[in-house]
């Protein structure tokens, strides 16, 4: 049972990592330094900080996001337990 629990935990982290990468690829971020920072955090298994960093820079750079993308960010924030990551991103919504 421990072995299957470890495998499940690893799969969850891989799923989070893949989803953060997909969100990063679809994000309006253009700064190579920020993108590299997010990838660096992901390579060290730091999915929640990587997600938070990505969201912080979207807000900091006042980058417009669609409602669909915002919904994806909201779902990810709920799953990784970082609701503050998306705080105020609704201010950047475009129709």
CSV table of N, CA, C and O in Angstrom, one decimal:
chain,number,residue,atom,x,y,z
A,1,UNK,N,0.8,-1.2,0.0
A,1,UNK,CA,0.0,0.0,0.0
A,1,UNK,C,0.8,1.3,0.0
A,1,UNK,O,0.5,2.2,-0.6
A,2,UNK,N,1.9,1.3,0.7
A,2,UNK,CA,2.8,2.5,0.7
A,2,UNK,C,3.3,2.7,-0.7
A,2,UNK,O,3.3,3.9,-1.1
A,3,UNK,N,3.7,1.7,-1.4
A,3,UNK,CA,4.2,1.9,-2.7
A,3,UNK,C,3.1,2.5,-3.6
A,3,UNK,O,3.4,3.5,-4.3
A,4,UNK,N,1.9,2.1,-3.6
A,4,UNK,CA,0.9,2.7,-4.4
A,4,UNK,C,0.6,4.1,-4.0
A,4,UNK,O,0.3,4.9,-4.8
A,5,UNK,N,0.7,4.4,-2.7
A,5,UNK,CA,0.5,5.8,-2.2
A,5,UNK,C,1.6,6.7,-2.7
A,5,UNK,O,1.3,7.8,-3.1
A,6,UNK,N,2.8,6.2,-2.8
A,6,UNK,CA,3.9,7.0,-3.3
A,6,UNK,C,3.7,7.2,-4.8
A,6,UNK,O,3.9,8.3,-5.3
A,7,UNK,N,3.3,6.2,-5.5
A,7,UNK,CA,3.0,6.3,-7.0
A,7,UNK,C,1.9,7.4,-7.2
A,7,UNK,O,2.0,8.2,-8.0
A,8,UNK,N,0.8,7.3,-6.4
A,8,UNK,CA,-0.3,8.2,-6.5
A,8,UNK,C,0.2,9.6,-6.3
A,8,UNK,O,-0.1,10.5,-7.0
A,9,UNK,N,1.0,9.8,-5.2
A,9,UNK,CA,1.5,11.2,-4.9
A,9,UNK,C,2.4,11.7,-6.1
A,9,UNK,O,2.3,12.9,-6.4
A,10,UNK,N,3.2,10.8,-6.6
A,10,UNK,CA,4.0,11.2,-7.8
A,10,UNK,C,3.2,11.6,-9.0
A,10,UNK,O,3.5,12.6,-9.7
A,11,UNK,N,2.1,10.9,-9.2
A,11,UNK,CA,1.2,11.2,-10.3
A,11,UNK,C,0.5,12.5,-10.1
A,11,UNK,O,0.4,13.3,-11.1
A,12,UNK,N,0.1,12.8,-8.9
A,12,UNK,CA,-0.5,14.1,-8.6
A,12,UNK,C,0.5,15.2,-8.9
A,12,UNK,O,0.1,16.2,-9.6
A,13,UNK,N,1.7,15.1,-8.5
A,13,UNK,CA,2.7,16.1,-8.7
A,13,UNK,C,3.0,16.3,-10.2
A,13,UNK,O,3.1,17.4,-10.7
A,14,UNK,N,3.0,15.2,-11.0
A,14,UNK,CA,3.2,15.2,-12.4
A,14,UNK,C,2.0,15.9,-13.1
A,14,UNK,O,2.2,16.7,-14.0
A,15,UNK,N,0.8,15.6,-12.6
A,15,UNK,CA,-0.4,16.2,-13.1
A,15,UNK,C,-0.3,17.7,-12.9
A,15,UNK,O,-0.6,18.5,-13.8
A,16,UNK,N,0.0,18.1,-11.7
A,16,UNK,CA,0.1,19.6,-11.3
A,16,UNK,C,1.1,20.2,-12.2
A,16,UNK,O,0.9,21.3,-12.8
A,17,UNK,N,2.3,19.6,-12.3
A,17,UNK,CA,3.4,20.1,-13.1
A,17,UNK,C,2.9,20.3,-14.6
A,17,UNK,O,3.2,21.4,-15.2
A,18,UNK,N,2.3,19.3,-15.1
A,18,UNK,CA,1.9,19.4,-16.5
A,18,UNK,C,0.9,20.5,-16.7
A,18,UNK,O,0.9,21.2,-17.7
A,19,UNK,N,0.0,20.6,-15.8
A,19,UNK,CA,-1.1,21.7,-15.9
A,19,UNK,C,-0.5,23.1,-15.7
A,19,UNK,O,-0.9,24.0,-16.4
A,20,UNK,N,0.5,23.2,-14.8
A,20,UNK,CA,1.1,24.6,-14.7
A,20,UNK,C,1.9,24.9,-15.9
A,20,UNK,O,1.9,26.0,-16.4
A,21,UNK,N,2.6,23.9,-16.5
A,21,UNK,CA,3.3,24.1,-17.8
A,21,UNK,C,2.3,24.5,-18.9
A,21,UNK,O,2.5,25.5,-19.6
A,22,UNK,N,1.1,23.9,-19.0
A,22,UNK,CA,0.1,24.2,-20.0
A,22,UNK,C,-0.4,25.6,-19.7
A,22,UNK,O,-0.5,26.4,-20.7
A,23,UNK,N,-0.6,26.0,-18.5
A,23,UNK,CA,-1.1,27.4,-18.2
A,23,UNK,C,0.0,28.4,-18.5
A,23,UNK,O,-0.3,29.5,-19.0
A,24,UNK,N,1.3,28.0,-18.2
A,24,UNK,CA,2.4,28.9,-18.6
A,24,UNK,C,2.5,29.1,-20.1
A,24,UNK,O,2.6,30.3,-20.5
A,25,UNK,N,2.3,28.1,-20.8
A,25,UNK,CA,2.4,28.2,-22.3
A,25,UNK,C,1.3,29.0,-22.9
A,25,UNK,O,1.4,29.7,-23.9
A,26,UNK,N,0.1,29.0,-22.2
A,26,UNK,CA,-1.1,29.7,-22.7
A,26,UNK,C,-1.1,31.1,-22.1
A,26,UNK,O,-2.0,31.9,-22.4
A,27,UNK,N,-0.2,31.4,-21.2
A,27,UNK,CA,-0.2,32.7,-20.5
A,27,UNK,C,0.2,33.9,-21.3
A,27,UNK,O,0.9,33.7,-22.4
A,28,UNK,N,-0.1,35.1,-20.9
A,28,UNK,CA,0.3,36.2,-21.7
A,28,UNK,C,1.7,36.7,-21.3
A,28,UNK,O,2.2,37.7,-21.8
A,29,UNK,N,2.4,35.9,-20.5
A,29,UNK,CA,3.8,36.3,-20.0
A,29,UNK,C,4.7,36.2,-21.2
A,29,UNK,O,4.7,35.3,-22.0
A,30,UNK,N,5.6,37.2,-21.3
A,30,UNK,CA,6.6,37.2,-22.4
A,30,UNK,C,8.0,37.3,-21.8
A,30,UNK,O,9.0,37.1,-22.6
A,31,UNK,N,8.2,37.6,-20.6
A,31,UNK,CA,9.5,37.8,-20.0
A,31,UNK,C,10.2,36.4,-19.9
A,31,UNK,O,9.7,35.5,-19.1
A,32,UNK,N,11.3,36.3,-20.6
A,32,UNK,CA,12.0,35.0,-20.5
A,32,UNK,C,12.5,34.7,-19.1
A,32,UNK,O,12.5,33.5,-18.7
A,33,UNK,N,12.9,35.7,-18.4
A,33,UNK,CA,13.3,35.5,-17.0
A,33,UNK,C,12.3,34.9,-16.1
A,33,UNK,O,12.5,34.0,-15.3
A,34,UNK,N,11.1,35.4,-16.2
A,34,UNK,CA,9.9,34.9,-15.4
A,34,UNK,C,9.6,33.5,-15.9
A,34,UNK,O,9.4,32.6,-15.0
A,35,UNK,N,9.5,33.3,-17.2
A,35,UNK,CA,9.2,31.9,-17.7
A,35,UNK,C,10.3,30.9,-17.2
A,35,UNK,O,9.9,29.8,-16.7
A,36,UNK,N,11.5,31.3,-17.3
A,36,UNK,CA,12.6,30.4,-16.8
A,36,UNK,C,12.5,30.2,-15.3
A,36,UNK,O,12.7,29.1,-14.8
A,37,UNK,N,12.1,31.2,-14.5
A,37,UNK,CA,11.9,31.1,-13.1
A,37,UNK,C,10.8,30.0,-12.8
A,37,UNK,O,11.0,29.2,-11.9
A,38,UNK,N,9.7,30.1,-13.5
A,38,UNK,CA,8.6,29.2,-13.3
A,38,UNK,C,9.1,27.8,-13.6
A,38,UNK,O,8.9,26.8,-12.9
A,39,UNK,N,9.8,27.6,-14.7
A,39,UNK,CA,10.3,26.3,-15.1
A,39,UNK,C,11.3,25.8,-14.1
A,39,UNK,O,11.3,24.6,-13.8
A,40,UNK,N,12.1,26.7,-13.5
A,40,UNK,CA,13.1,26.3,-12.5
A,40,UNK,C,12.4,25.7,-11.3
A,40,UNK,O,12.7,24.7,-10.7
A,41,UNK,N,11.4,26.4,-10.8
A,41,UNK,CA,10.6,26.0,-9.7
A,41,UNK,C,9.9,24.6,-9.9
A,41,UNK,O,10.0,23.7,-9.1
A,42,UNK,N,9.4,24.5,-11.1
A,42,UNK,CA,8.8,23.2,-11.5
A,42,UNK,C,9.8,22.0,-11.5
A,42,UNK,O,9.5,20.9,-11.1
A,43,UNK,N,11.0,22.3,-12.0
A,43,UNK,CA,12.0,21.3,-12.1
A,43,UNK,C,12.4,20.8,-10.7
A,43,UNK,O,13.0,19.7,-10.6
A,44,UNK,N,12.1,21.6,-9.7
A,44,UNK,CA,12.4,21.2,-8.3
A,44,UNK,C,11.2,20.7,-7.5
A,44,UNK,O,11.2,20.7,-6.3
A,45,UNK,N,10.1,20.4,-8.3
A,45,UNK,CA,8.9,19.9,-7.6
A,45,UNK,C,8.1,21.0,-6.9
A,45,UNK,O,7.3,20.6,-6.0
A,46,UNK,N,8.3,22.2,-7.2
A,46,UNK,CA,7.7,23.3,-6.5
A,46,UNK,C,6.5,23.9,-7.3
A,46,UNK,O,6.5,25.0,-7.8
A,47,UNK,N,5.5,23.0,-7.5
A,47,UNK,CA,4.4,23.4,-8.3
A,47,UNK,C,3.6,24.6,-7.8
A,47,UNK,O,3.3,25.5,-8.6
A,48,UNK,N,3.3,24.6,-6.5
A,48,UNK,CA,2.5,25.7,-6.0
A,48,UNK,C,3.3,27.1,-6.1
A,48,UNK,O,2.7,28.1,-6.5
A,49,UNK,N,4.6,27.1,-5.7
A,49,UNK,CA,5.3,28.4,-5.8
A,49,UNK,C,5.5,28.8,-7.3
A,49,UNK,O,5.4,30.0,-7.6
A,50,UNK,N,5.6,27.8,-8.2
A,50,UNK,CA,5.7,28.1,-9.6
A,50,UNK,C,4.4,28.7,-10.1
A,50,UNK,O,4.4,29.7,-10.8
A,51,UNK,N,3.3,28.2,-9.7
A,51,UNK,CA,2.0,28.7,-10.1
A,51,UNK,C,1.8,30.1,-9.5
A,51,UNK,O,1.3,31.0,-10.2
A,52,UNK,N,2.1,30.3,-8.3
A,52,UNK,CA,2.0,31.6,-7.6
A,52,UNK,C,2.9,32.6,-8.3
A,52,UNK,O,2.5,33.8,-8.6
A,53,UNK,N,4.1,32.3,-8.7
A,53,UNK,CA,5.0,33.2,-9.4
A,53,UNK,C,4.4,33.6,-10.7
A,53,UNK,O,4.4,34.8,-11.1
A,54,UNK,N,3.9,32.6,-11.5
A,54,UNK,CA,3.3,32.9,-12.7
A,54,UNK,C,2.1,33.9,-12.6
A,54,UNK,O,2.0,34.9,-13.3
A,55,UNK,N,1.2,33.6,-11.6
A,55,UNK,CA,0.1,34.5,-11.4
A,55,UNK,C,0.5,35.9,-10.9
A,55,UNK,O,-0.1,36.9,-11.4
A,56,UNK,N,1.5,35.9,-10.1
A,56,UNK,CA,2.0,37.2,-9.6
A,56,UNK,C,2.5,38.1,-10.7
A,56,UNK,O,2.2,39.3,-10.7
A,57,UNK,N,3.2,37.5,-11.6
A,57,UNK,CA,3.8,38.3,-12.7
A,57,UNK,C,2.7,38.7,-13.7
A,57,UNK,O,2.8,39.8,-14.3
A,58,UNK,N,1.7,37.9,-13.9
A,58,UNK,CA,0.6,38.3,-14.8
A,58,UNK,C,-0.1,39.6,-14.2
A,58,UNK,O,-0.3,40.5,-14.9
A,59,UNK,N,-0.3,39.6,-12.9
A,59,UNK,CA,-0.9,40.7,-12.2
A,59,UNK,C,0.1,41.9,-12.2
A,59,UNK,O,-0.3,43.0,-12.6
A,60,UNK,N,1.3,41.6,-11.8
A,60,UNK,CA,2.3,42.7,-11.8
A,60,UNK,C,2.5,43.4,-13.1
A,60,UNK,O,2.7,44.7,-13.1
A,61,UNK,N,2.5,42.7,-14.2
A,61,UNK,CA,2.7,43.3,-15.5
A,61,UNK,C,1.4,43.7,-16.1
A,61,UNK,O,1.4,44.1,-17.3
A,62,UNK,N,0.3,43.6,-15.4
A,62,UNK,CA,-1.0,44.0,-15.9
A,62,UNK,C,-1.3,43.4,-17.2
A,62,UNK,O,-1.7,44.1,-18.2
A,63,UNK,N,-1.2,42.1,-17.3
A,63,UNK,CA,-1.4,41.4,-18.6
A,63,UNK,C,-2.9,41.0,-18.7
A,63,UNK,O,-3.4,40.3,-17.8
A,64,UNK,N,-3.5,41.3,-19.8
A,64,UNK,CA,-4.9,40.9,-19.9
A,64,UNK,C,-5.1,39.4,-20.1
A,64,UNK,O,-4.2,38.7,-20.7
A,65,UNK,N,-6.2,38.8,-19.5
A,65,UNK,CA,-6.4,37.4,-19.6
A,65,UNK,C,-7.9,37.2,-19.9
A,65,UNK,O,-8.8,38.1,-19.6
A,66,UNK,N,-8.2,36.1,-20.6
A,66,UNK,CA,-9.6,35.8,-21.0
A,66,UNK,C,-10.3,35.2,-19.8
A,66,UNK,O,-9.7,34.7,-18.8
A,67,UNK,N,-11.6,35.2,-19.9
A,67,UNK,CA,-12.4,34.5,-18.8
A,67,UNK,C,-12.1,33.0,-18.8
A,67,UNK,O,-12.1,32.4,-17.7
A,68,UNK,N,-11.9,32.4,-19.9
A,68,UNK,CA,-11.6,31.0,-20.0
A,68,UNK,C,-10.3,30.7,-19.3
A,68,UNK,O,-10.2,29.8,-18.5
A,69,UNK,N,-9.3,31.5,-19.5
A,69,UNK,CA,-8.0,31.3,-18.9
A,69,UNK,C,-8.1,31.6,-17.4
A,69,UNK,O,-7.5,30.8,-16.6
A,70,UNK,N,-8.8,32.6,-17.0
A,70,UNK,CA,-9.1,32.9,-15.6
A,70,UNK,C,-9.7,31.7,-14.9
A,70,UNK,O,-9.3,31.3,-13.8
A,71,UNK,N,-10.7,31.1,-15.6
A,71,UNK,CA,-11.4,29.9,-15.0
A,71,UNK,C,-10.4,28.8,-14.8
A,71,UNK,O,-10.4,28.0,-13.7
A,72,UNK,N,-9.4,28.6,-15.7
A,72,UNK,CA,-8.4,27.5,-15.5
A,72,UNK,C,-7.5,27.9,-14.4
A,72,UNK,O,-7.1,27.0,-13.6
A,73,UNK,N,-7.1,29.1,-14.2
A,73,UNK,CA,-6.3,29.6,-13.1
A,73,UNK,C,-7.0,29.3,-11.8
A,73,UNK,O,-6.4,28.8,-10.8
A,74,UNK,N,-8.3,29.7,-11.7
A,74,UNK,CA,-9.1,29.5,-10.5
A,74,UNK,C,-9.1,28.0,-10.1
A,74,UNK,O,-9.0,27.7,-9.0
A,75,UNK,N,-9.4,27.1,-11.1
A,75,UNK,CA,-9.4,25.7,-10.8
A,75,UNK,C,-8.1,25.2,-10.3
A,75,UNK,O,-8.0,24.4,-9.3
A,76,UNK,N,-7.0,25.7,-10.9
A,76,UNK,CA,-5.7,25.2,-10.4
A,76,UNK,C,-5.4,25.8,-9.0
A,76,UNK,O,-4.8,25.0,-8.2
A,77,UNK,N,-5.7,27.0,-8.8
A,77,UNK,CA,-5.5,27.6,-7.4
A,77,UNK,C,-6.3,26.8,-6.4
A,77,UNK,O,-5.7,26.5,-5.3
A,78,UNK,N,-7.5,26.3,-6.7
A,78,UNK,CA,-8.3,25.5,-5.8
A,78,UNK,C,-7.6,24.2,-5.5
A,78,UNK,O,-7.5,23.7,-4.4
A,79,UNK,N,-7.1,23.6,-6.6
A,79,UNK,CA,-6.5,22.2,-6.5
A,79,UNK,C,-5.1,22.3,-5.7
A,79,UNK,O,-4.9,21.4,-4.9
A,80,UNK,N,-4.3,23.3,-5.9
A,80,UNK,CA,-3.0,23.3,-5.2
A,80,UNK,C,-3.1,24.0,-3.9
A,80,UNK,O,-2.1,24.1,-3.1
A,81,UNK,N,-4.3,24.6,-3.6
A,81,UNK,CA,-4.5,25.2,-2.3
A,81,UNK,C,-3.8,26.5,-2.1
A,81,UNK,O,-3.4,26.9,-1.1
A,82,UNK,N,-3.8,27.3,-3.2
A,82,UNK,CA,-3.2,28.6,-3.2
A,82,UNK,C,-4.2,29.7,-3.7
A,82,UNK,O,-4.0,30.3,-4.7
A,83,UNK,N,-5.3,29.9,-3.1
A,83,UNK,CA,-6.3,30.8,-3.6
A,83,UNK,C,-5.8,32.3,-3.7
A,83,UNK,O,-6.3,33.0,-4.5
A,84,UNK,N,-4.8,32.6,-2.9
A,84,UNK,CA,-4.3,34.0,-2.9
A,84,UNK,C,-3.5,34.2,-4.2
A,84,UNK,O,-3.4,35.4,-4.6
A,85,UNK,N,-3.1,33.2,-4.9
A,85,UNK,CA,-2.4,33.3,-6.1
A,85,UNK,C,-3.2,34.0,-7.2
A,85,UNK,O,-2.6,34.8,-8.0
A,86,UNK,N,-4.4,33.8,-7.2
A,86,UNK,CA,-5.3,34.5,-8.3
A,86,UNK,C,-6.0,35.7,-7.8
A,86,UNK,O,-6.8,36.3,-8.5
A,87,UNK,N,-5.8,36.1,-6.6
A,87,UNK,CA,-6.4,37.3,-6.0
A,87,UNK,C,-6.2,38.4,-6.9
A,87,UNK,O,-5.1,38.7,-7.4
A,88,UNK,N,-7.2,39.1,-7.3
A,88,UNK,CA,-7.2,40.3,-8.1
A,88,UNK,C,-7.0,40.1,-9.6
A,88,UNK,O,-7.0,41.1,-10.3
A,89,UNK,N,-6.8,38.9,-10.0
A,89,UNK,CA,-6.6,38.6,-11.4
A,89,UNK,C,-7.8,38.9,-12.2
A,89,UNK,O,-7.8,39.2,-13.4
A,90,UNK,N,-9.0,38.9,-11.6
A,90,UNK,CA,-10.2,39.2,-12.3
A,90,UNK,C,-10.2,40.7,-12.8
A,90,UNK,O,-11.0,41.0,-13.7
A,91,UNK,N,-9.4,41.5,-12.2
A,91,UNK,CA,-9.2,42.9,-12.7
A,91,UNK,C,-8.7,43.0,-14.1
A,91,UNK,O,-8.8,44.0,-14.8
A,92,UNK,N,-8.0,41.9,-14.5
A,92,UNK,CA,-7.3,41.9,-15.8
A,92,UNK,C,-8.2,41.2,-16.9
A,92,UNK,O,-7.7,41.0,-18.0
A,93,UNK,N,-9.4,40.8,-16.6
A,93,UNK,CA,-10.3,40.1,-17.6
A,93,UNK,C,-10.6,41.0,-18.8
A,93,UNK,O,-10.9,42.2,-18.6
A,94,UNK,N,-10.5,40.4,-20.0
A,94,UNK,CA,-11.0,41.1,-21.2
A,94,UNK,C,-12.1,40.2,-21.8
A,94,UNK,O,-12.1,39.0,-21.6
A,95,UNK,N,-13.0,40.8,-22.5
A,95,UNK,CA,-14.1,40.1,-23.1
A,95,UNK,C,-13.8,39.5,-24.4
A,95,UNK,O,-12.9,39.7,-25.1
